[in-house]
Amino acid sequence: MLQAVFLFSFFIFVGTYLAYFFYLKRSVGKPWNIEVAEGFEPEISILIPAHNEEANIEPKLENMRNVCYPLEKMEIIVVDDASEDNTVSNVERFRFRYSDLNVKLLRQNPRAGKAAALNKALRSSTKPIVIVSDADTRWPSDILKKAMPYLADAHVGAVTGRGVNVNAGASWVTAAEESYLQLANFVRFAESKIHSTIRFEGGFCAYKRSAFDVFDSETGSDDSGTALKVVLSGYRSIMVPELVFYTSFPPTLSAKLKTKVRRATQLIGLWVKCLKLLFRRNLSLPKRIAIPEIFLFLINPLVFLILIASSIALMVFQPLSPLSFLIILSVFGLLIVWRHAFIELLIDNIVLLGSLATFLLGRRYVHWGR
């Protein structure tokens, strides 16, 4: 019985990943079916939410100033979410120094969180394209030139990029994260080729203003939640691999877990929302994307728990069985050959389990933090 439970959970857990991977692999090489209009340069609003970003905000604005895009077509809206440091004064200093750049400063007090800050900025925006970028990320100079042509297509409502980890070699924690990023970016790209991905990243998210009403504040995931809103409005939300931005990831395990639990809880809330819409037949996201993602986020972590529990039970109660020996041998083999990827797989599913419990207990993440 114990061996049957292990084998069943193993084939479900591993099989789900492999089945979706090979299905997506067939889509990566297919055409976009999008009319990309080179030279498309609409007016844009760049929204930068900030909370205690005194070290980042001036370099961020300097980075925006150096992006290759007509200054007369850009407005930058910084929303300070009740910072307790010199974020506001640093923005004011930058505005005084570079009056050629249209920078607006809005203040939100008391602190209400990132989604509320973005919606405050949205009410002040006057442009047809709004772009969100976190204060601690940096863009290459050509990102807007590469991104805007995709938004020229009438069917595309949102575009995101992929984050490049600038401290990938800082520790085993960031090295393991790199394994996750490679797989996640593959999934996001393939889903985009099929129709849409709602796994957006806060370093670069560009939306057509006509494709959504407000930034998502229900799930706490303003980027991915808003991408879902765009899809529900009848548009496509896509990730373009050429649109890179630079960011850094926590080098310590404790900081990484804190970040991942927050993000996973938000995404679980998003996929629960998709599941409800699926039952009501109101989900515009194709089922061939939604169902595997729902399974991976909501069901597979529970299968993982059964798999781990049955593995431990086998080695405790049947230590001399061939299956116990095979489990031990496989774990050592994976740690030797694919150490970082294997560790990341374990961490991510433990995080998903904890986040699922957190979500079911009613915990929601509205504020963002370090």
XYZ file of C-alpha atoms in Angstrom:
370
model
C 0.000 0.000 0.000
C 2.777 2.435 0.962
C 4.659 1.753 -2.247
C 1.474 2.256 -4.288
C 0.866 5.653 -2.657
C 4.440 6.710 -3.387
C 4.336 5.593 -7.022
C 0.938 7.187 -7.637
C 1.971 10.545 -6.139
C 5.330 10.412 -7.933
C 3.785 9.902 -11.364
C 1.155 12.599 -10.778
C 3.696 15.123 -9.456
C 6.410 14.549 -12.053
C 3.984 13.754 -14.867
C 2.172 17.073 -14.531
C 5.393 19.039 -14.956
C 6.607 16.906 -17.862
C 3.281 16.853 -19.697
C 2.918 20.639 -19.568
C 6.583 21.167 -20.453
C 6.406 19.035 -23.593
C 3.083 20.567 -24.596
C 4.532 24.072 -24.281
C 7.707 23.085 -26.104
C 5.641 22.514 -29.242
C 4.445 26.131 -29.132
C 7.726 28.005 -28.629
C 8.759 27.855 -32.282
C 5.370 28.880 -33.639
C 4.739 32.409 -35.007
C 3.300 35.141 -32.810
C 0.327 35.835 -35.103
C 0.800 39.463 -34.149
C 1.283 42.492 -36.383
C 4.438 44.081 -34.988
C 4.664 47.684 -36.212
C 8.290 48.820 -36.068
C 8.628 52.493 -35.215
C 5.358 52.639 -33.264
C 5.871 55.355 -30.624
C 2.691 56.203 -28.714
C 2.546 58.590 -25.779
C 3.283 56.757 -22.544
C 2.959 57.164 -18.792
C 5.589 55.400 -16.684
C 4.311 54.679 -13.176
C 6.842 54.137 -10.391
C 5.429 53.211 -6.974
C 7.844 53.808 -4.113
C 8.050 53.082 -0.414
C 11.326 53.920 1.358
C 13.305 53.951 -1.897
C 15.750 56.776 -1.139
C 18.686 54.680 -2.370
C 16.973 53.666 -5.609
C 14.691 56.449 -6.753
C 17.242 58.882 -8.237
C 19.180 56.151 -10.106
C 15.801 54.876 -11.326
C 14.769 58.265 -12.686
C 18.207 58.705 -14.234
C 17.715 55.337 -15.913
C 14.335 56.487 -17.292
C 15.925 59.651 -18.641
C 18.493 57.608 -20.580
C 15.931 55.374 -22.292
C 15.745 55.863 -26.067
C 12.289 57.378 -26.460
C 11.038 60.884 -27.337
C 10.918 62.881 -24.100
C 7.890 64.836 -25.314
C 5.919 61.566 -25.472
C 6.811 60.477 -21.932
C 5.459 61.347 -18.527
C 6.773 59.741 -15.358
C 4.536 59.519 -12.313
C 6.190 58.632 -9.010
C 3.793 57.697 -6.218
C 5.267 57.785 -2.746
C 3.476 55.389 -0.412
C 4.089 57.017 2.975
C 7.874 56.703 2.878
C 9.734 57.354 6.112
C 13.051 58.223 4.474
C 14.235 60.769 1.876
C 12.397 59.304 -1.121
C 10.244 62.399 -1.659
C 13.076 64.920 -1.295
C 15.229 62.884 -3.685
C 12.484 62.957 -6.316
C 12.107 66.716 -5.849
C 15.859 67.169 -6.233
C 15.851 65.178 -9.453
C 12.922 67.191 -10.855
C 14.762 70.425 -10.146
C 17.931 69.143 -11.788
C 16.282 67.740 -14.932
C 13.348 69.943 -15.828
C 13.344 68.568 -19.402
C 11.835 65.313 -18.124
C 8.139 65.400 -17.233
C 8.149 63.921 -13.724
C 5.081 64.131 -11.501
C 5.200 63.341 -7.798
C 2.122 62.087 -5.964
C 1.939 61.290 -2.268
C -0.173 58.622 -0.599
C -0.633 58.871 3.137
C -1.389 56.788 5.143
C 0.324 53.824 3.557
C -2.114 51.815 1.422
C 0.078 49.489 -0.646
C 1.362 49.176 -4.177
C -1.942 48.600 -5.986
C -3.496 51.653 -4.335
C -0.424 53.711 -5.268
C -0.666 52.578 -8.889
C -4.374 53.390 -9.064
C -3.659 56.849 -7.687
C -1.099 57.310 -10.466
C -3.531 55.910 -13.025
C -6.061 58.613 -12.194
C -3.413 61.225 -13.011
C -2.252 59.547 -16.202
C -3.263 61.088 -19.523
C -1.560 58.711 -21.967
C -2.928 55.699 -23.920
C -0.133 53.392 -22.705
C 0.771 52.969 -19.038
C 3.963 51.214 -17.998
C 4.715 50.035 -14.472
C 8.261 49.603 -13.229
C 9.524 48.920 -9.718
C 11.981 51.437 -8.300
C 14.703 48.840 -7.711
C 14.856 47.635 -11.335
C 16.743 49.061 -14.326
C 15.987 49.075 -18.059
C 18.311 48.798 -21.049
C 18.016 51.877 -23.248
C 16.164 50.122 -26.097
C 13.405 48.403 -24.124
C 10.640 50.823 -25.155
C 11.680 50.728 -28.812
C 11.366 46.938 -28.674
C 8.162 46.785 -26.627
C 5.856 49.365 -28.196
C 5.625 47.689 -31.657
C 3.860 44.711 -30.040
C 1.216 47.020 -28.572
C 0.452 48.331 -32.058
C -1.472 45.105 -32.672
C -5.175 45.552 -31.938
C -5.376 42.209 -30.126
C -2.477 42.802 -27.702
C -3.424 44.619 -24.515
C -0.371 44.085 -22.325
C 3.313 43.242 -22.669
C 5.854 42.246 -20.044
C 9.542 41.348 -20.055
C 11.869 39.047 -18.179
C 14.074 39.939 -15.263
C 17.805 39.318 -15.490
C 19.330 38.531 -12.116
C 22.420 40.733 -11.730
C 23.599 38.864 -8.626
C 23.072 35.299 -9.864
C 26.472 34.248 -8.524
C 26.130 35.852 -5.100
C 25.179 32.636 -3.280
C 23.691 29.190 -3.771
C 20.316 30.811 -3.089
C 20.539 33.108 -6.119
C 22.081 30.336 -8.228
C 19.091 28.115 -7.458
C 16.741 30.991 -8.266
C 18.336 31.198 -11.704
C 17.109 27.651 -12.429
C 13.576 28.699 -11.554
C 13.774 31.834 -13.706
C 14.859 29.891 -16.776
C 11.928 27.501 -16.476
C 9.418 30.235 -15.592
C 10.472 32.359 -18.565
C 10.125 29.364 -20.876
C 6.581 28.783 -19.574
C 5.620 32.459 -19.895
C 6.994 32.689 -23.437
C 5.277 29.497 -24.622
C 1.956 30.528 -23.056
C 2.275 33.876 -24.837
C 2.738 32.104 -28.150
C -0.420 30.055 -27.533
C -2.427 33.107 -26.446
C -1.497 34.796 -23.164
C 0.438 34.512 -19.947
C -0.721 36.212 -16.775
C 2.633 35.725 -15.042
C 3.752 39.342 -15.330
C 6.793 40.883 -13.614
C 6.838 44.286 -11.936
C 10.103 45.405 -13.522
C 8.387 46.069 -16.850
C 4.642 45.839 -17.486
C 3.106 47.860 -20.328
C -0.686 48.058 -20.643
C -3.080 49.683 -23.064
C -5.185 52.054 -21.004
C -8.277 50.904 -22.898
C -7.698 47.258 -21.902
C -8.391 47.575 -18.152
C -10.155 49.844 -15.681
C -7.983 49.772 -12.551
C -4.979 47.840 -11.293
C -5.893 44.651 -9.473
C -6.054 45.124 -5.712
C -8.158 42.053 -4.946
C -5.395 39.430 -5.081
C -2.477 41.694 -4.107
C -0.808 40.839 -7.420
C -1.060 44.143 -9.251
C 1.047 42.939 -12.203
C -0.351 39.456 -12.873
C -3.822 40.362 -11.628
C -3.998 43.254 -14.067
C -2.718 41.006 -16.868
C -5.701 38.746 -16.142
C -8.014 41.770 -16.306
C -6.603 42.516 -19.758
C -7.280 38.949 -20.922
C -10.819 39.073 -19.514
C -11.350 42.238 -21.571
C -10.671 40.262 -24.746
C -7.006 41.132 -25.308
C -3.789 39.127 -25.200
C -1.186 39.556 -22.449
C 2.246 38.441 -23.622
C 5.834 38.095 -22.447
C 8.475 39.002 -25.022
C 11.901 37.501 -24.141
C 13.803 40.335 -25.840
C 12.385 42.779 -23.292
C 14.881 42.343 -20.483
C 15.223 44.395 -17.342
C 17.780 44.121 -14.569
C 17.043 43.283 -10.980
C 18.595 41.539 -7.996
C 17.234 38.711 -5.897
C 17.640 38.077 -2.157
C 20.996 36.343 -1.507
C 19.883 34.734 1.764
C 17.405 31.907 2.205
C 15.299 33.750 4.794
C 14.858 36.800 2.559
C 14.128 34.596 -0.442
C 11.458 32.637 1.432
C 9.796 35.835 2.610
C 9.621 37.148 -0.960
C 8.491 33.845 -2.446
C 5.745 33.240 0.126
C 4.308 36.687 -0.536
C 4.416 36.224 -4.304
C 3.113 32.635 -4.194
C 0.188 33.626 -1.961
C -0.751 36.331 -4.446
C -0.546 33.952 -7.423
C -2.550 31.287 -5.595
C -5.273 33.882 -5.069
C -5.135 34.670 -8.760
C -5.473 31.032 -9.830
C -8.315 30.512 -7.344
C -10.035 33.413 -9.083
C -9.383 31.744 -12.453
C -10.821 28.476 -11.127
C -14.024 30.237 -10.077
C -14.283 31.921 -13.481
C -13.683 28.565 -15.157
C -16.607 26.995 -13.294
C -18.804 29.950 -14.276
C -17.644 29.649 -17.918
C -16.382 33.252 -17.796
C -12.633 32.626 -18.171
C -11.187 34.068 -21.390
C -7.766 32.528 -20.770
C -7.580 29.310 -22.847
C -8.278 26.162 -20.809
C -5.100 24.534 -22.145
C -3.174 27.222 -20.215
C -5.460 27.761 -17.223
C -6.074 24.133 -16.207
C -2.381 23.063 -16.018
C -1.462 26.266 -14.143
C -4.330 25.789 -11.683
C -3.208 22.205 -11.116
C 0.447 23.218 -10.629
C -0.395 25.941 -8.100
C -3.337 24.424 -6.218
C -3.157 20.622 -6.522
C 0.449 19.626 -7.174
C 1.742 21.061 -3.846
C -0.639 18.686 -2.037
C 0.581 15.811 -4.210
C 4.131 16.889 -3.296
C 3.245 16.615 0.405
C 1.950 13.068 -0.111
C 5.065 12.223 -2.134
C 7.450 13.467 0.574
C 5.465 11.824 3.379
C 5.316 8.466 1.583
C 9.050 8.680 0.746
C 9.967 9.217 4.393
C 7.583 6.478 5.514
C 9.096 4.037 3.026
C 12.637 4.686 4.236
C 11.570 4.394 7.894
C 9.334 1.324 7.687
C 10.818 -0.422 4.632
C 14.470 0.721 4.601
C 15.739 -2.381 2.794
C 13.174 -2.377 0.000
C 14.385 -1.777 -3.587
C 12.146 1.298 -3.814
C 13.711 2.887 -0.713
C 17.152 2.258 -2.167
C 16.046 3.786 -5.488
C 14.705 6.901 -3.746
C 17.983 7.475 -1.882
C 20.022 6.856 -5.027
C 17.839 9.238 -7.062
C 18.114 12.035 -4.499
C 21.907 11.778 -4.395
C 22.038 11.623 -8.198
C 19.891 14.732 -8.576
C 21.988 16.609 -6.009
C 25.118 15.773 -7.999
C 23.820 16.391 -11.538
C 21.079 19.035 -11.124
C 21.725 20.322 -7.632
C 20.417 23.879 -8.001
C 17.356 22.903 -10.042
C 16.470 20.087 -7.624
C 16.872 22.298 -4.544
C 14.777 25.010 -6.181
C 12.046 22.481 -6.998
C 11.914 21.441 -3.340
C 11.934 25.041 -2.086
C 9.236 26.167 -4.511
C 6.845 23.369 -3.598
C 7.425 23.862 0.125
C 6.704 27.560 -0.431
C 3.550 26.724 -2.396
C 2.373 24.458 0.427
C 2.967 27.153 3.019
C 1.399 29.807 0.815
C -1.650 27.638 0.188
C -2.105 27.320 3.941
C -1.560 31.063 4.328
C -4.176 31.778 1.673
C -6.731 29.394 3.197
C -6.214 31.069 6.581
C -7.199 34.369 5.006
C -3.816 36.121 4.982
C -3.453 38.622 2.130
C -0.454 40.742 1.100
C -1.402 44.311 0.218
C 1.787 46.186 1.170
C 5.089 45.389 -0.452
C 8.303 45.363 1.487
C 11.959 44.459 1.459
